[in-house]
Amino acid sequence: MTQDELKQAVARAAIAYVEGDIIGVGTGSTANFFIDELAKIKHQIKGTVASSEATAARLAGHGIPVLDLNDVAEIAVYIDGADEITEQGAMIKGGGAALTREKIVASVSKKFVCIADGSKLVDVMGKFPLPVEVLPMARNAVARQLAALGGQPKLRVKPGSDEAFVTDNGGNILDVAGLAITDPKGLEAQINQIVGVIAVGLFAARGADVCLLGTPDGVRTLAY
Ligand code: 5RP
């Protein structure tokens, strides 16, 4: 099976976790497969809250209502991919640059269902460079502090240029390589303390409740 077929399989399996009127929807290629599946049952839900402009556009393209989070009191379930996930449900996210809105939508959702192909499961996170969204004026100041923590921060650039990539929120992203993340909650708290950081792509304090992992033998369910 290809990686895309594994992603499609978990996206299909995630439909069984759809509950309540409003669904939180993540960002990335796996989340896109989920949106395509959600479109098939869109009459069963009232609407969605999107974690990025790209996700909002794809949902709208399917005729699925996209609501402002400020108008939503409760989200039963948030469904999203991950760049790395541990057996304990902690994740690195943000490869698709949507980490801040993903974290916000996840924080108001009762259940987080992570959907990922099996290659994302790791013992210790950090092989995938940790994305940190920063205010543009603070990017060098924050980078120095991330280096002091032992990482090698690199400014994310627009594809095919050396201009800084700009997120949906007007932020920049530092991708931090070289961290062996043995204490995900501790590191998340430490990076959150750095002035100028908008959000860190470590989802440990609020990790996944369920992970659907795509493997050649079928979808494996990890519940935390
Ligand atoms: C976007 C994310 C994605 O969930 C993560 O990058 C995984 O992406 P994909 O499903 O394309 O492998 O965090 O900010």
PDB file of C-alpha atoms and ligand atoms in Angstrom:
ATOM      1  CA  MET A   1       0.000   0.000   0.000  1.00  0.00           C
ATOM      2  CA  THR A   2       1.217   3.507  -0.733  1.00  0.00           C
ATOM      3  CA  GLN A   3       1.467   6.165   1.981  1.00  0.00           C
ATOM      4  CA  ASP A   4      -1.549   7.915   0.430  1.00  0.00           C
ATOM      5  CA  GLU A   5      -3.580   4.693   0.550  1.00  0.00           C
ATOM      6  CA  LEU A   6      -2.716   4.337   4.251  1.00  0.00           C
ATOM      7  CA  LYS A   7      -3.789   7.944   4.830  1.00  0.00           C
ATOM      8  CA  GLN A   8      -7.041   7.314   2.953  1.00  0.00           C
ATOM      9  CA  ALA A   9      -7.722   4.213   5.058  1.00  0.00           C
ATOM     10  CA  VAL A  10      -7.425   6.122   8.351  1.00  0.00           C
ATOM     11  CA  ALA A  11      -9.466   9.009   6.957  1.00  0.00           C
ATOM     12  CA  ARG A  12     -12.273   6.554   6.176  1.00  0.00           C
ATOM     13  CA  ALA A  13     -11.951   4.928   9.619  1.00  0.00           C
ATOM     14  CA  ALA A  14     -12.207   8.348  11.306  1.00  0.00           C
ATOM     15  CA  ILE A  15     -15.781   8.761  10.070  1.00  0.00           C
ATOM     16  CA  ALA A  16     -16.851   6.326  12.817  1.00  0.00           C
ATOM     17  CA  TYR A  17     -15.614   8.920  15.354  1.00  0.00           C
ATOM     18  CA  VAL A  18     -17.746  11.761  14.009  1.00  0.00           C
ATOM     19  CA  GLU A  19     -20.159  12.792  16.755  1.00  0.00           C
ATOM     20  CA  GLY A  20     -22.102  15.906  17.696  1.00  0.00           C
ATOM     21  CA  ASP A  21     -23.152  18.804  15.478  1.00  0.00           C
ATOM     22  CA  ILE A  22     -19.817  20.522  14.974  1.00  0.00           C
ATOM     23  CA  ILE A  23     -16.573  18.823  13.930  1.00  0.00           C
ATOM     24  CA  GLY A  24     -13.095  20.309  14.319  1.00  0.00           C
ATOM     25  CA  VAL A  25     -11.049  19.671  11.200  1.00  0.00           C
ATOM     26  CA  GLY A  26      -7.263  19.616  10.922  1.00  0.00           C
ATOM     27  CA  THR A  27      -4.856  20.487   8.136  1.00  0.00           C
ATOM     28  CA  GLY A  28      -2.632  18.497   5.787  1.00  0.00           C
ATOM     29  CA  SER A  29      -2.882  15.665   3.291  1.00  0.00           C
ATOM     30  CA  THR A  30      -4.434  13.168   5.737  1.00  0.00           C
ATOM     31  CA  ALA A  31      -6.947  15.763   6.933  1.00  0.00           C
ATOM     32  CA  ASN A  32      -7.754  16.467   3.263  1.00  0.00           C
ATOM     33  CA  PHE A  33      -8.649  12.796   2.746  1.00  0.00           C
ATOM     34  CA  PHE A  34     -10.834  13.055   5.852  1.00  0.00           C
ATOM     35  CA  ILE A  35     -12.615  16.136   4.467  1.00  0.00           C
ATOM     36  CA  ASP A  36     -13.401  14.196   1.288  1.00  0.00           C
ATOM     37  CA  GLU A  37     -14.923  11.400   3.410  1.00  0.00           C
ATOM     38  CA  LEU A  38     -16.802  13.881   5.604  1.00  0.00           C
ATOM     39  CA  ALA A  39     -18.398  15.334   2.484  1.00  0.00           C
ATOM     40  CA  LYS A  40     -20.199  12.015   1.995  1.00  0.00           C
ATOM     41  CA  ILE A  41     -22.020  12.385   5.345  1.00  0.00           C
ATOM     42  CA  LYS A  42     -22.254  16.172   5.473  1.00  0.00           C
ATOM     43  CA  HIS A  43     -26.035  16.067   5.960  1.00  0.00           C
ATOM     44  CA  GLN A  44     -25.392  14.467   9.401  1.00  0.00           C
ATOM     45  CA  ILE A  45     -23.574  17.510  10.823  1.00  0.00           C
ATOM     46  CA  LYS A  46     -24.366  21.189  11.278  1.00  0.00           C
ATOM     47  CA  GLY A  47     -20.905  22.463  10.447  1.00  0.00           C
ATOM     48  CA  THR A  48     -17.171  22.474  11.087  1.00  0.00           C
ATOM     49  CA  VAL A  49     -14.448  24.618  12.587  1.00  0.00           C
ATOM     50  CA  ALA A  50     -11.370  24.706  10.358  1.00  0.00           C
ATOM     51  CA  SER A  51      -7.756  24.839  11.553  1.00  0.00           C
ATOM     52  CA  SER A  52      -6.487  26.740   8.493  1.00  0.00           C
ATOM     53  CA  GLU A  53      -7.565  28.787   5.500  1.00  0.00           C
ATOM     54  CA  ALA A  54      -6.680  25.832   3.235  1.00  0.00           C
ATOM     55  CA  THR A  55      -8.933  23.487   5.207  1.00  0.00           C
ATOM     56  CA  ALA A  56     -11.741  26.061   5.249  1.00  0.00           C
ATOM     57  CA  ALA A  57     -11.492  26.352   1.453  1.00  0.00           C
ATOM     58  CA  ARG A  58     -11.599  22.574   0.939  1.00  0.00           C
ATOM     59  CA  LEU A  59     -14.572  22.197   3.291  1.00  0.00           C
ATOM     60  CA  ALA A  60     -16.425  25.036   1.555  1.00  0.00           C
ATOM     61  CA  GLY A  61     -15.617  23.463  -1.804  1.00  0.00           C
ATOM     62  CA  HIS A  62     -17.548  20.393  -0.667  1.00  0.00           C
ATOM     63  CA  GLY A  63     -20.450  22.556   0.506  1.00  0.00           C
ATOM     64  CA  ILE A  64     -19.691  21.842   4.177  1.00  0.00           C
ATOM     65  CA  PRO A  65     -20.468  24.862   6.411  1.00  0.00           C
ATOM     66  CA  VAL A  66     -17.412  26.396   8.129  1.00  0.00           C
ATOM     67  CA  LEU A  67     -18.139  28.240  11.386  1.00  0.00           C
ATOM     68  CA  ASP A  68     -16.193  30.889  13.281  1.00  0.00           C
ATOM     69  CA  LEU A  69     -14.857  29.386  16.516  1.00  0.00           C
ATOM     70  CA  ASN A  70     -16.180  32.453  18.350  1.00  0.00           C
ATOM     71  CA  ASP A  71     -19.699  31.326  17.498  1.00  0.00           C
ATOM     72  CA  VAL A  72     -19.212  27.765  18.732  1.00  0.00           C
ATOM     73  CA  ALA A  73     -19.594  26.747  22.373  1.00  0.00           C
ATOM     74  CA  GLU A  74     -18.516  23.139  22.108  1.00  0.00           C
ATOM     75  CA  ILE A  75     -16.779  20.781  19.687  1.00  0.00           C
ATOM     76  CA  ALA A  76     -17.246  17.078  20.373  1.00  0.00           C
ATOM     77  CA  VAL A  77     -14.373  15.819  18.261  1.00  0.00           C
ATOM     78  CA  TYR A  78     -11.295  17.187  16.482  1.00  0.00           C
ATOM     79  CA  ILE A  79      -9.760  15.096  13.702  1.00  0.00           C
ATOM     80  CA  ASP A  80      -6.276  15.838  12.407  1.00  0.00           C
ATOM     81  CA  GLY A  81      -2.998  14.326  11.224  1.00  0.00           C
ATOM     82  CA  ALA A  82       0.449  14.480  12.835  1.00  0.00           C
ATOM     83  CA  ASP A  83       4.101  14.596  11.839  1.00  0.00           C
ATOM     84  CA  GLU A  84       5.125  12.317  14.718  1.00  0.00           C
ATOM     85  CA  ILE A  85       3.156  10.594  17.473  1.00  0.00           C
ATOM     86  CA  THR A  86       4.259   8.514  20.446  1.00  0.00           C
ATOM     87  CA  GLU A  87       2.590   5.483  22.040  1.00  0.00           C
ATOM     88  CA  GLN A  88       1.505   7.946  24.777  1.00  0.00           C
ATOM     89  CA  GLY A  89      -0.376  10.222  22.333  1.00  0.00           C
ATOM     90  CA  ALA A  90       2.027  13.183  22.342  1.00  0.00           C
ATOM     91  CA  MET A  91       2.563  14.660  18.880  1.00  0.00           C
ATOM     92  CA  ILE A  92       4.676  16.945  16.765  1.00  0.00           C
ATOM     93  CA  LYS A  93       2.466  18.928  14.405  1.00  0.00           C
ATOM     94  CA  GLY A  94       2.927  21.925  12.168  1.00  0.00           C
ATOM     95  CA  GLY A  95       4.571  20.476   9.094  1.00  0.00           C
ATOM     96  CA  GLY A  96       1.684  22.137   7.249  1.00  0.00           C
ATOM     97  CA  ALA A  97       2.206  25.419   9.157  1.00  0.00           C
ATOM     98  CA  ALA A  98      -1.208  25.334  10.852  1.00  0.00           C
ATOM     99  CA  LEU A  99      -0.022  24.450  14.371  1.00  0.00           C
ATOM    100  CA  THR A 100      -1.444  27.490  16.194  1.00  0.00           C
ATOM    101  CA  ARG A 101      -5.010  27.175  14.918  1.00  0.00           C
ATOM    102  CA  GLU A 102      -4.776  23.384  15.249  1.00  0.00           C
ATOM    103  CA  LYS A 103      -3.831  23.807  18.901  1.00  0.00           C
ATOM    104  CA  ILE A 104      -6.674  26.255  19.509  1.00  0.00           C
ATOM    105  CA  VAL A 105      -9.345  24.063  17.902  1.00  0.00           C
ATOM    106  CA  ALA A 106      -7.962  20.966  19.655  1.00  0.00           C
ATOM    107  CA  SER A 107      -8.030  22.791  23.004  1.00  0.00           C
ATOM    108  CA  VAL A 108     -11.795  23.348  22.815  1.00  0.00           C
ATOM    109  CA  SER A 109     -12.590  19.853  21.537  1.00  0.00           C
ATOM    110  CA  LYS A 110     -13.636  17.083  23.894  1.00  0.00           C
ATOM    111  CA  LYS A 111     -11.851  14.371  21.915  1.00  0.00           C
ATOM    112  CA  PHE A 112      -8.778  14.508  19.656  1.00  0.00           C
ATOM    113  CA  VAL A 113      -8.610  11.757  17.053  1.00  0.00           C
ATOM    114  CA  CYS A 114      -5.239  11.635  15.322  1.00  0.00           C
ATOM    115  CA  ILE A 115      -5.145  10.028  11.882  1.00  0.00           C
ATOM    116  CA  ALA A 116      -1.746   9.083  10.497  1.00  0.00           C
ATOM    117  CA  ASP A 117       0.085   6.556   8.419  1.00  0.00           C
ATOM    118  CA  GLY A 118       2.181   4.125  10.452  1.00  0.00           C
ATOM    119  CA  SER A 119       5.484   5.874   9.651  1.00  0.00           C
ATOM    120  CA  LYS A 120       4.500   8.664  12.062  1.00  0.00           C
ATOM    121  CA  LEU A 121       4.688   6.455  15.177  1.00  0.00           C
ATOM    122  CA  VAL A 122       7.994   7.007  17.046  1.00  0.00           C
ATOM    123  CA  ASP A 123       9.504   6.104  20.413  1.00  0.00           C
ATOM    124  CA  VAL A 124      11.122   9.496  20.938  1.00  0.00           C
ATOM    125  CA  MET A 125      10.016  12.590  19.007  1.00  0.00           C
ATOM    126  CA  GLY A 126      12.416  15.019  17.398  1.00  0.00           C
ATOM    127  CA  LYS A 127      13.591  13.443  14.179  1.00  0.00           C
ATOM    128  CA  PHE A 128      10.965  15.617  12.475  1.00  0.00           C
ATOM    129  CA  PRO A 129      12.112  19.220  13.113  1.00  0.00           C
ATOM    130  CA  LEU A 130       9.826  20.825  15.697  1.00  0.00           C
ATOM    131  CA  PRO A 131       7.838  23.743  14.212  1.00  0.00           C
ATOM    132  CA  VAL A 132       7.569  26.862  16.377  1.00  0.00           C
ATOM    133  CA  GLU A 133       5.403  29.776  15.179  1.00  0.00           C
ATOM    134  CA  VAL A 134       6.857  33.156  16.142  1.00  0.00           C
ATOM    135  CA  LEU A 135       6.092  36.836  15.747  1.00  0.00           C
ATOM    136  CA  PRO A 136       8.243  38.039  12.838  1.00  0.00           C
ATOM    137  CA  MET A 137      10.009  40.764  14.893  1.00  0.00           C
ATOM    138  CA  ALA A 138      11.092  38.167  17.462  1.00  0.00           C
ATOM    139  CA  ARG A 139      12.272  35.388  15.174  1.00  0.00           C
ATOM    140  CA  ASN A 140      16.010  35.848  15.758  1.00  0.00           C
ATOM    141  CA  ALA A 141      15.575  36.421  19.492  1.00  0.00           C
ATOM    142  CA  VAL A 142      13.471  33.270  19.786  1.00  0.00           C
ATOM    143  CA  ALA A 143      15.900  31.326  17.577  1.00  0.00           C
ATOM    144  CA  ARG A 144      18.759  32.123  19.982  1.00  0.00           C
ATOM    145  CA  GLN A 145      16.740  30.788  22.917  1.00  0.00           C
ATOM    146  CA  LEU A 146      15.792  27.629  21.028  1.00  0.00           C
ATOM    147  CA  ALA A 147      19.478  27.112  20.227  1.00  0.00           C
ATOM    148  CA  ALA A 148      20.254  27.467  23.946  1.00  0.00           C
ATOM    149  CA  LEU A 149      17.834  24.571  24.541  1.00  0.00           C
ATOM    150  CA  GLY A 150      19.993  22.417  22.261  1.00  0.00           C
ATOM    151  CA  GLY A 151      18.056  22.768  19.003  1.00  0.00           C
ATOM    152  CA  GLN A 152      19.084  23.979  15.573  1.00  0.00           C
ATOM    153  CA  PRO A 153      16.344  26.397  14.485  1.00  0.00           C
ATOM    154  CA  LYS A 154      15.919  27.171  10.798  1.00  0.00           C
ATOM    155  CA  LEU A 155      13.555  29.792   9.422  1.00  0.00           C
ATOM    156  CA  ARG A 156      10.954  28.203   7.124  1.00  0.00           C
ATOM    157  CA  VAL A 157      10.941  29.897   3.713  1.00  0.00           C
ATOM    158  CA  LYS A 158       8.400  30.098   0.912  1.00  0.00           C
ATOM    159  CA  PRO A 159       8.940  27.239  -1.527  1.00  0.00           C
ATOM    160  CA  GLY A 160      11.486  28.202  -4.201  1.00  0.00           C
ATOM    161  CA  SER A 161      12.568  31.456  -2.496  1.00  0.00           C
ATOM    162  CA  ASP A 162      14.552  32.719   0.513  1.00  0.00           C
ATOM    163  CA  GLU A 163      11.699  34.861   1.758  1.00  0.00           C
ATOM    164  CA  ALA A 164      10.262  33.915   5.137  1.00  0.00           C
ATOM    165  CA  PHE A 165       7.114  31.796   4.982  1.00  0.00           C
ATOM    166  CA  VAL A 166       4.104  33.627   6.468  1.00  0.00           C
ATOM    167  CA  THR A 167       1.363  31.681   8.256  1.00  0.00           C
ATOM    168  CA  ASP A 168      -2.408  32.304   8.221  1.00  0.00           C
ATOM    169  CA  ASN A 169      -1.817  34.349  11.387  1.00  0.00           C
ATOM    170  CA  GLY A 170       0.969  36.529   9.937  1.00  0.00           C
ATOM    171  CA  GLY A 171       3.626  34.612  11.878  1.00  0.00           C
ATOM    172  CA  ASN A 172       6.879  32.971  10.806  1.00  0.00           C
ATOM    173  CA  ILE A 173       7.966  29.404  11.529  1.00  0.00           C
ATOM    174  CA  LEU A 174      11.231  28.164  12.987  1.00  0.00           C
ATOM    175  CA  ASP A 175      11.783  24.442  12.334  1.00  0.00           C
ATOM    176  CA  VAL A 176      13.959  23.149  15.151  1.00  0.00           C
ATOM    177  CA  ALA A 177      16.142  20.141  14.350  1.00  0.00           C
ATOM    178  CA  GLY A 178      18.363  18.165  16.706  1.00  0.00           C
ATOM    179  CA  LEU A 179      16.023  17.838  19.693  1.00  0.00           C
ATOM    180  CA  ALA A 180      15.543  14.440  21.328  1.00  0.00           C
ATOM    181  CA  ILE A 181      12.231  15.087  23.037  1.00  0.00           C
ATOM    182  CA  THR A 182      12.294  12.836  26.091  1.00  0.00           C
ATOM    183  CA  ASP A 183      10.033  15.117  28.173  1.00  0.00           C
ATOM    184  CA  PRO A 184       7.379  16.412  25.728  1.00  0.00           C
ATOM    185  CA  LYS A 185       5.219  18.186  28.343  1.00  0.00           C
ATOM    186  CA  GLY A 186       8.251  19.833  29.957  1.00  0.00           C
ATOM    187  CA  LEU A 187       9.664  21.057  26.642  1.00  0.00           C
ATOM    188  CA  GLU A 188       6.249  22.310  25.513  1.00  0.00           C
ATOM    189  CA  ALA A 189       5.933  24.365  28.705  1.00  0.00           C
ATOM    190  CA  GLN A 190       9.506  25.663  28.382  1.00  0.00           C
ATOM    191  CA  ILE A 191       9.077  26.809  24.771  1.00  0.00           C
ATOM    192  CA  ASN A 192       5.682  28.373  25.564  1.00  0.00           C
ATOM    193  CA  GLN A 193       7.510  30.609  28.061  1.00  0.00           C
ATOM    194  CA  ILE A 194       9.742  32.183  25.409  1.00  0.00           C
ATOM    195  CA  VAL A 195       8.492  35.685  24.664  1.00  0.00           C
ATOM    196  CA  GLY A 196       7.700  36.009  20.963  1.00  0.00           C
ATOM    197  CA  VAL A 197       6.534  32.418  20.550  1.00  0.00           C
ATOM    198  CA  ILE A 198       2.959  32.211  19.248  1.00  0.00           C
ATOM    199  CA  ALA A 199       2.695  28.434  19.593  1.00  0.00           C
ATOM    200  CA  VAL A 200       4.926  25.374  19.604  1.00  0.00           C
ATOM    201  CA  GLY A 201       4.026  22.328  17.538  1.00  0.00           C
ATOM    202  CA  LEU A 202       4.371  19.999  20.523  1.00  0.00           C
ATOM    203  CA  PHE A 203       0.952  18.633  21.469  1.00  0.00           C
ATOM    204  CA  ALA A 204       1.691  16.949  24.779  1.00  0.00           C
ATOM    205  CA  ALA A 205      -0.307  18.799  27.456  1.00  0.00           C
ATOM    206  CA  ARG A 206      -3.282  18.203  25.171  1.00  0.00           C
ATOM    207  CA  GLY A 207      -2.346  15.154  23.143  1.00  0.00           C
ATOM    208  CA  ALA A 208      -4.471  12.722  21.169  1.00  0.00           C
ATOM    209  CA  ASP A 209      -7.186  10.661  22.856  1.00  0.00           C
ATOM    210  CA  VAL A 210      -7.250   8.138  20.035  1.00  0.00           C
ATOM    211  CA  CYS A 211      -4.846   7.495  17.185  1.00  0.00           C
ATOM    212  CA  LEU A 212      -5.848   5.643  14.026  1.00  0.00           C
ATOM    213  CA  LEU A 213      -2.640   4.392  12.444  1.00  0.00           C
ATOM    214  CA  GLY A 214      -2.581   3.120   8.890  1.00  0.00           C
ATOM    215  CA  THR A 215      -0.521  -0.060   8.476  1.00  0.00           C
ATOM    216  CA  PRO A 216      -0.319  -2.597   5.634  1.00  0.00           C
ATOM    217  CA  ASP A 217      -2.258  -5.001   7.930  1.00  0.00           C
ATOM    218  CA  GLY A 218      -5.102  -2.555   8.465  1.00  0.00           C
ATOM    219  CA  VAL A 219      -5.966   0.362  10.713  1.00  0.00           C
ATOM    220  CA  ARG A 220      -4.465   0.053  14.191  1.00  0.00           C
ATOM    221  CA  THR A 221      -6.274   1.910  16.991  1.00  0.00           C
ATOM    222  CA  LEU A 222      -4.309   3.342  19.900  1.00  0.00           C
ATOM    223  CA  ALA A 223      -6.440   4.739  22.726  1.00  0.00           C
ATOM    224  CA  TYR A 224      -4.920   6.825  25.516  1.00  0.00           C
TER     225      TYR A 224
HETATM  226  C1  5RP B   1      -0.289  20.625   9.653  1.00  0.00           C
HETATM  227  C2  5RP B   1      -0.078  19.408  10.445  1.00  0.00           C
HETATM  228  C3  5RP B   1      -0.347  18.093   9.791  1.00  0.00           C
HETATM  229  O1  5RP B   1      -1.282  17.394  10.542  1.00  0.00           O
HETATM  230  C4  5RP B   1       0.928  17.305   9.704  1.00  0.00           C
HETATM  231  O2  5RP B   1       1.900  18.087   9.033  1.00  0.00           O
HETATM  232  C5  5RP B   1       0.714  15.978   8.958  1.00  0.00           C
HETATM  233  O3  5RP B   1       0.483  16.229   7.607  1.00  0.00           O
HETATM  234  P1  5RP B   1       0.138  15.096   6.576  1.00  0.00           P
HETATM  235  O4  5RP B   1      -1.230  14.597   6.925  1.00  0.00           O
HETATM  236  O5  5RP B   1       0.170  15.821   5.247  1.00  0.00           O
HETATM  237  O6  5RP B   1       1.179  14.022   6.677  1.00  0.00           O
HETATM  238  O7  5RP B   1       0.279  19.424  11.596  1.00  0.00           O
HETATM  239  O8  5RP B   1       0.116  21.778  10.330  1.00  0.00           O
END
